[in-house]
Short mmCIF file of C-alpha atoms and ligand atoms in Angstrom, two decimals:
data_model
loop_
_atom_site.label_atom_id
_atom_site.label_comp_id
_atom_site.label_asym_id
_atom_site.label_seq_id
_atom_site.Cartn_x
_atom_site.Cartn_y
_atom_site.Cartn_z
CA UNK A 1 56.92 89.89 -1.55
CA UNK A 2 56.34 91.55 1.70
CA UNK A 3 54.63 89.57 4.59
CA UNK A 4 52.81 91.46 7.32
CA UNK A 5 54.03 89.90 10.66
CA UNK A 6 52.47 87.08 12.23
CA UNK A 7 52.95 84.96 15.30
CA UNK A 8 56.08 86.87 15.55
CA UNK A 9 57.99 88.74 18.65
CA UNK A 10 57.18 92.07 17.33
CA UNK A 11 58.62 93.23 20.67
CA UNK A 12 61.76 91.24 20.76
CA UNK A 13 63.31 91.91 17.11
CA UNK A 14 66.99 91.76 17.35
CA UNK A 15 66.91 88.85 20.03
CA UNK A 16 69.29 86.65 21.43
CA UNK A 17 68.47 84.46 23.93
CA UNK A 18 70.21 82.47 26.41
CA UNK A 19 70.48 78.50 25.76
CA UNK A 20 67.26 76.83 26.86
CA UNK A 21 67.43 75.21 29.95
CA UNK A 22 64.28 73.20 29.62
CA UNK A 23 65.85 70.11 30.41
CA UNK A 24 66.67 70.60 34.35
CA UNK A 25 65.64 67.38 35.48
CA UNK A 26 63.30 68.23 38.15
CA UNK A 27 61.51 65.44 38.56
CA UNK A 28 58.70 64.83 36.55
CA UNK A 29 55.14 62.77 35.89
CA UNK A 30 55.84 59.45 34.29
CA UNK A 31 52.81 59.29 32.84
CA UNK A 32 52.38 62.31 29.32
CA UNK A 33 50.51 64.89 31.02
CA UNK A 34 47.42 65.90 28.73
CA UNK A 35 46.72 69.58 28.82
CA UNK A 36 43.96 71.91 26.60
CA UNK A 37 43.83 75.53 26.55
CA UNK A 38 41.12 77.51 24.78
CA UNK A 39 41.95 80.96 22.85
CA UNK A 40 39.59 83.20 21.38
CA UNK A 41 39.82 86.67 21.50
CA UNK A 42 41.37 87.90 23.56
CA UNK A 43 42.01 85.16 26.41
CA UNK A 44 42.83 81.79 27.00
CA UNK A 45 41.18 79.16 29.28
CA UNK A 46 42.89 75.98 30.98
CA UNK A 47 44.69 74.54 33.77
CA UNK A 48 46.37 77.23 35.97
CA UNK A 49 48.93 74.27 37.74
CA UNK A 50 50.10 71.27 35.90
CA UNK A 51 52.80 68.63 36.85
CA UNK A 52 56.40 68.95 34.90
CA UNK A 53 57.30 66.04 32.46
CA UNK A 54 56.56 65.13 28.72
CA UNK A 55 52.88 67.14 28.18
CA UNK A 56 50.60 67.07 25.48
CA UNK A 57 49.20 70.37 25.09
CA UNK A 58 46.12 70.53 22.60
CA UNK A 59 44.95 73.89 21.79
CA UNK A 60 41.25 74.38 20.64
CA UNK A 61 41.04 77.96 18.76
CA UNK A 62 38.05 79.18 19.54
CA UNK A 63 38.29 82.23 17.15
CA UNK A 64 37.58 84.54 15.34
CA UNK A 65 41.24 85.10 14.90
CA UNK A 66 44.56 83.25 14.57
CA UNK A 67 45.54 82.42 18.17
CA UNK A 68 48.63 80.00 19.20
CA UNK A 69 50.38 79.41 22.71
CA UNK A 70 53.83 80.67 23.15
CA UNK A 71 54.86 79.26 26.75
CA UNK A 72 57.59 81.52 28.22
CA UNK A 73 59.18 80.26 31.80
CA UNK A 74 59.54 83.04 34.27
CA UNK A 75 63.14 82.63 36.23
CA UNK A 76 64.50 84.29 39.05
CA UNK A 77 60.98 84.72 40.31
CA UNK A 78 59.94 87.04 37.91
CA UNK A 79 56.02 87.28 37.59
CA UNK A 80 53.59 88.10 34.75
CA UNK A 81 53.15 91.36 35.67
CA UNK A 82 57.29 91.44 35.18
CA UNK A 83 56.45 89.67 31.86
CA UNK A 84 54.03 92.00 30.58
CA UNK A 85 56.41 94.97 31.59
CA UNK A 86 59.10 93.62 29.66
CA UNK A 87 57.40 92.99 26.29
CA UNK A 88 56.72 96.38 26.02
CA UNK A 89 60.24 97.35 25.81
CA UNK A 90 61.59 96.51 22.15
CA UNK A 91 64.79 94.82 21.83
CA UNK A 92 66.44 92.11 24.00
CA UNK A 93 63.92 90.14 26.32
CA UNK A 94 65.33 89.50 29.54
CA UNK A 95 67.02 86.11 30.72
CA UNK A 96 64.49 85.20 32.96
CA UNK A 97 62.15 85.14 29.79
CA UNK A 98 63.07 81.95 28.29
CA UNK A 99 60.58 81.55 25.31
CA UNK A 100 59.50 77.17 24.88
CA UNK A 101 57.43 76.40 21.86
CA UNK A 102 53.89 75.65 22.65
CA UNK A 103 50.83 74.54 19.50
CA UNK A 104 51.25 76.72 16.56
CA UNK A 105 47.86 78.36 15.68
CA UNK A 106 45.39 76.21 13.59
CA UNK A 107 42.41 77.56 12.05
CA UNK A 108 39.45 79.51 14.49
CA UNK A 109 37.55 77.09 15.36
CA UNK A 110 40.31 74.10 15.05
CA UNK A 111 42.77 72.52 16.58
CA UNK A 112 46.72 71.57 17.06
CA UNK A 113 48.51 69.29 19.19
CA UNK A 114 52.09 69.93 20.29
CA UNK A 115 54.23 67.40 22.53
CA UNK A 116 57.01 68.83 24.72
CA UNK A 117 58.94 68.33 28.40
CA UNK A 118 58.05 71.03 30.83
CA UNK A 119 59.91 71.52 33.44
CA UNK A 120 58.52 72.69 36.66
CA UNK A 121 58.61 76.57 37.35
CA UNK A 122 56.54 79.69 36.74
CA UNK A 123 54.94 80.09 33.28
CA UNK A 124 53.48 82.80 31.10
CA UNK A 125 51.03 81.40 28.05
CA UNK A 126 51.20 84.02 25.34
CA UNK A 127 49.45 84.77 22.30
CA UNK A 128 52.24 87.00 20.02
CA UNK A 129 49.99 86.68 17.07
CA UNK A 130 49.66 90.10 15.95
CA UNK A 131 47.59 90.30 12.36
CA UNK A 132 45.63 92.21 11.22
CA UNK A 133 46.52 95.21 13.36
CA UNK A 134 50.38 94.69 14.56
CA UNK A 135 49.38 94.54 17.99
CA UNK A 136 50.78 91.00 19.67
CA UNK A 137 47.74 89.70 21.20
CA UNK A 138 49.36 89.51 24.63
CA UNK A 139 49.14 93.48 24.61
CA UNK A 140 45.28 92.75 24.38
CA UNK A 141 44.72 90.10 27.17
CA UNK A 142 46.46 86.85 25.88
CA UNK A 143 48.70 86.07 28.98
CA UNK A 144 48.37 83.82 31.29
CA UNK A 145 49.60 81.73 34.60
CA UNK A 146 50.68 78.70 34.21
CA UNK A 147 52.54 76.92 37.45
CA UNK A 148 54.25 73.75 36.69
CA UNK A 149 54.99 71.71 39.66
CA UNK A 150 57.69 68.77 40.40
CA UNK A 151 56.59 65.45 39.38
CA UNK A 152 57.04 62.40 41.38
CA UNK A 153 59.36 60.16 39.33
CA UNK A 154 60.89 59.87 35.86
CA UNK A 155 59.74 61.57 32.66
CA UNK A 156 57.13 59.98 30.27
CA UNK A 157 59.21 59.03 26.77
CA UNK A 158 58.48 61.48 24.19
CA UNK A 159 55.90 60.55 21.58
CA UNK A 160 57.00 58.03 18.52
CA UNK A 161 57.61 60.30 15.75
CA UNK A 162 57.61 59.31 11.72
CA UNK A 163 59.02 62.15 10.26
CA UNK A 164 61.71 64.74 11.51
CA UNK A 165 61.25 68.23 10.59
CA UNK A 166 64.71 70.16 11.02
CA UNK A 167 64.49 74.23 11.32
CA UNK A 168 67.56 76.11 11.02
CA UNK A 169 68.79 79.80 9.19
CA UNK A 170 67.14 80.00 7.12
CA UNK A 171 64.56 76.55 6.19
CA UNK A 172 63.36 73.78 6.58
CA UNK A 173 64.11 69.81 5.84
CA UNK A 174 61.99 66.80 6.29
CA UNK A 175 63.95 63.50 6.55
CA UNK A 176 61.37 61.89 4.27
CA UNK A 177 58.65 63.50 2.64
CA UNK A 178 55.10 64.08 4.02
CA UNK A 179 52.41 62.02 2.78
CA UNK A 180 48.66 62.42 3.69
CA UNK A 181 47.33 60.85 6.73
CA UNK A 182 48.34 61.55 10.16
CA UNK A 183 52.12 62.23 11.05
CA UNK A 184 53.63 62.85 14.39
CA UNK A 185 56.76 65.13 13.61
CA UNK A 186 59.76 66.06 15.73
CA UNK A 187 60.56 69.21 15.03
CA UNK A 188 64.05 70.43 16.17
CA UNK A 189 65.54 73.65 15.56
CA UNK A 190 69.81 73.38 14.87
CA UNK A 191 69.46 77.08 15.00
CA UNK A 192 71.49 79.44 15.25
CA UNK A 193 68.53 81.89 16.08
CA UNK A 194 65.00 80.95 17.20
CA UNK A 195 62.70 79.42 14.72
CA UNK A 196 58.73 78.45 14.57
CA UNK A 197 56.89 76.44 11.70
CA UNK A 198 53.65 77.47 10.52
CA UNK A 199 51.70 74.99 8.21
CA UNK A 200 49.39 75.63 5.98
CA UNK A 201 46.91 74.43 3.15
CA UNK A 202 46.28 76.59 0.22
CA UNK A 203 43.12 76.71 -0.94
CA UNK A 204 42.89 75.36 -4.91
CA UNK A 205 44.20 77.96 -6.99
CA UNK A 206 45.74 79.87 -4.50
CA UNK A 207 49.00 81.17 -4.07
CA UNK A 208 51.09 82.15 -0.65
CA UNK A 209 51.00 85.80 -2.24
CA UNK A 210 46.96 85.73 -1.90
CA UNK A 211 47.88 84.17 1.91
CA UNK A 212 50.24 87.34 2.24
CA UNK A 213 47.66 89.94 1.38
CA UNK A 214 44.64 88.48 3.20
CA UNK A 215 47.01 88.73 6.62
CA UNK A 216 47.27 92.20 6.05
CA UNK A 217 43.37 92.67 6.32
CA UNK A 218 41.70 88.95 7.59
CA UNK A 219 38.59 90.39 5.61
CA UNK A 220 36.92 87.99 3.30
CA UNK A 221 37.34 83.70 2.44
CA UNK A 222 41.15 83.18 3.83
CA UNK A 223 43.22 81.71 0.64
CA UNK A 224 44.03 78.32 3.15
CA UNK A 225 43.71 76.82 5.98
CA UNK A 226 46.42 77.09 9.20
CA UNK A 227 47.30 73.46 10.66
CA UNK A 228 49.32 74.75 13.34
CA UNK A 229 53.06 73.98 13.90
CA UNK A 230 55.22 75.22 16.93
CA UNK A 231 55.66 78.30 17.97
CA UNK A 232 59.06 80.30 18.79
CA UNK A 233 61.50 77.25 19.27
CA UNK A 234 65.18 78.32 20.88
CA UNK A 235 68.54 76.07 19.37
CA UNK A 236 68.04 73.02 20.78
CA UNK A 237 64.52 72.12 21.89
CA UNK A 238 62.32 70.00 20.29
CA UNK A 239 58.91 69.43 20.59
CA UNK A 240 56.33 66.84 18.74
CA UNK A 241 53.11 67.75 16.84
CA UNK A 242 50.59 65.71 15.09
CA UNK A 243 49.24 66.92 11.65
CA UNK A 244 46.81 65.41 9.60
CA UNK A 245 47.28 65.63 5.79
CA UNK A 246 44.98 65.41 2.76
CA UNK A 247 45.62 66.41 -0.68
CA UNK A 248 46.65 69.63 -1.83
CA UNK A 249 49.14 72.66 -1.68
CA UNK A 250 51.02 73.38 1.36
CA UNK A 251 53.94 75.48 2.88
CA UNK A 252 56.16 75.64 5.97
CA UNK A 253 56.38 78.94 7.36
CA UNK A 254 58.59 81.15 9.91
CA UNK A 255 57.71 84.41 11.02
CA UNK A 256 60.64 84.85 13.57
CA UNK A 257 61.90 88.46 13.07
CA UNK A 258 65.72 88.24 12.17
CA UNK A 259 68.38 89.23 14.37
CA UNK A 260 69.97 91.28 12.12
CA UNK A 261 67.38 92.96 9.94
CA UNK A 262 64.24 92.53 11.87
CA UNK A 263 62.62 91.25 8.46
CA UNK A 264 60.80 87.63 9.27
CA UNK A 265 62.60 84.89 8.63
CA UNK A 266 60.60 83.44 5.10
CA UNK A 267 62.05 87.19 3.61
CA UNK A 268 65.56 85.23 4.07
CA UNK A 269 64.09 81.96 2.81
CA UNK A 270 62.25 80.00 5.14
CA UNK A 271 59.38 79.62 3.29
CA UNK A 272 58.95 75.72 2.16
CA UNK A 273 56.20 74.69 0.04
CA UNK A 274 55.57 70.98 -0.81
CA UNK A 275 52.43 68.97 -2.24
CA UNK A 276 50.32 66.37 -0.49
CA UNK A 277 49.38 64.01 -3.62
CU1 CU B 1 63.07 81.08 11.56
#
């Protein structure tokens, strides 16, 4: 089947991006630094300065649409206005661009949690969502400052996880499988190209071909429910998120255009379902 795009970088199709340099030590908070941004359409609202170090960013969607954070760190003292000049021109971002996974989008009117180190500089927060009309939601509004300062000492540790959730071309693997409750899950990507994970529920007796064809329109009862996930992830980085499961029909989903065909990444196979019993 054919997937309309979502959460992808309609404007960067063909990427390849430099090596993440997230980890410059700058110095950092020792204590997690506990950070919520609001989305709805078409803005976001939160913190415009944070410290660097591990940070706990909880996004609250308030809706109507699908809305996630994609944190991009502006180098070489590039601005947003740089930023938003840039994403209009398809093909290769720039270096300076260098995309960090922030909370996947949940449902409107939910939640998702996302755990990563931040590292002080100058930050865009994104929305690349694009359904139901192709147009990234950053073309509409979704971008915003984000100024990470040094920290004063060493880095908080990063959160306990239970489960490991490894992305690479082209799936997924869990080192043991999910159960329901609440799970805190490293996700890593081995790469070689960017990845994201989407989760989400299916409603009973529905099938990720309804979930396709309601993207393409958002009109009517949505076949599932969206539990979040990271978003765009370079080779190297992980992050943490906590996901609560209950029963029922789920899949792991990446919508990272390819760097060869352009096609998203579950047309080559990174589509995972799995059951909650
Ligand atoms: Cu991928």
């Amino acid at each position: 089947m054919t997937y309309p795009r979502i959460a992808t970088l309609t404007a960067l199709v063909g990427a390849t991006l430099a090596a993440c340099t997230a980890s410059d030590q700058t110095p950092a908070d020792t204590a997690l630094n506990e950070v919520t941004f609001h989305a709805n359409d078409y803005s976001f609202q939160g913190p415009d300065t944070i410290s660097a170090g591990m940070t706990r960013f909880t996004l609250v969607n308030d809706g109507p649409g699908y809305h996630h954070i994609q944190l991009v760190r502006l180098d070489s003292a590039k601005t947003l206005a740089d930023l938003e000049t840039a994403l209009k021109t398809p093909g290769m971002p720039p270096g300076w661009a260098v995309f960090m996974p922030g909370p996947n989008s949940p449902d409107p009117k939910g939640s998702s949690i996302l755990t990563a180190e931040v590292a002080a500089g100058n930050y865009a927060v994104i929305c690349v969502v694009d359904i139901p009309e192709m147009t990234p939601y950053f073309a509409r509004g979704m971008v915003k400052g984000l100024t990470v300062t040094a920290g004063t000492g060493a880095m908080a540790a990063a959160p306990t996880a239970d489960i490991v959730l490894t992305m690479f071309d082209y799936n997924f693997t869990l080192s043991t499988p999910l159960t329901a409750g609440r799970h805190v899950i490293e996700v890593v990507n081995t790469g070689p190209q960017p990845h994201e994970v989407f989760i989400m529920r299916l409603a009973p007796g529905k099938t990720l071909d309804d979930f396709g064809k309601w993207m393409a329109t958002m009109e009517g009862t949505p076949p599932g429910t969206a539990l979040g996930g990271t978003t765009f992830a370079l080779p190297g980085v992980k992050s943490w998120i906590e996901v609560d499961f209950s029963p029922g029909d789920y899949a792991l989903l990446c919508f990272v255009p390819d760097a060869k065909d352009g096609k998203p990444h579950l047309e080559h196979g990174m589509v995972q379902p799995f059951k909650i019993e």
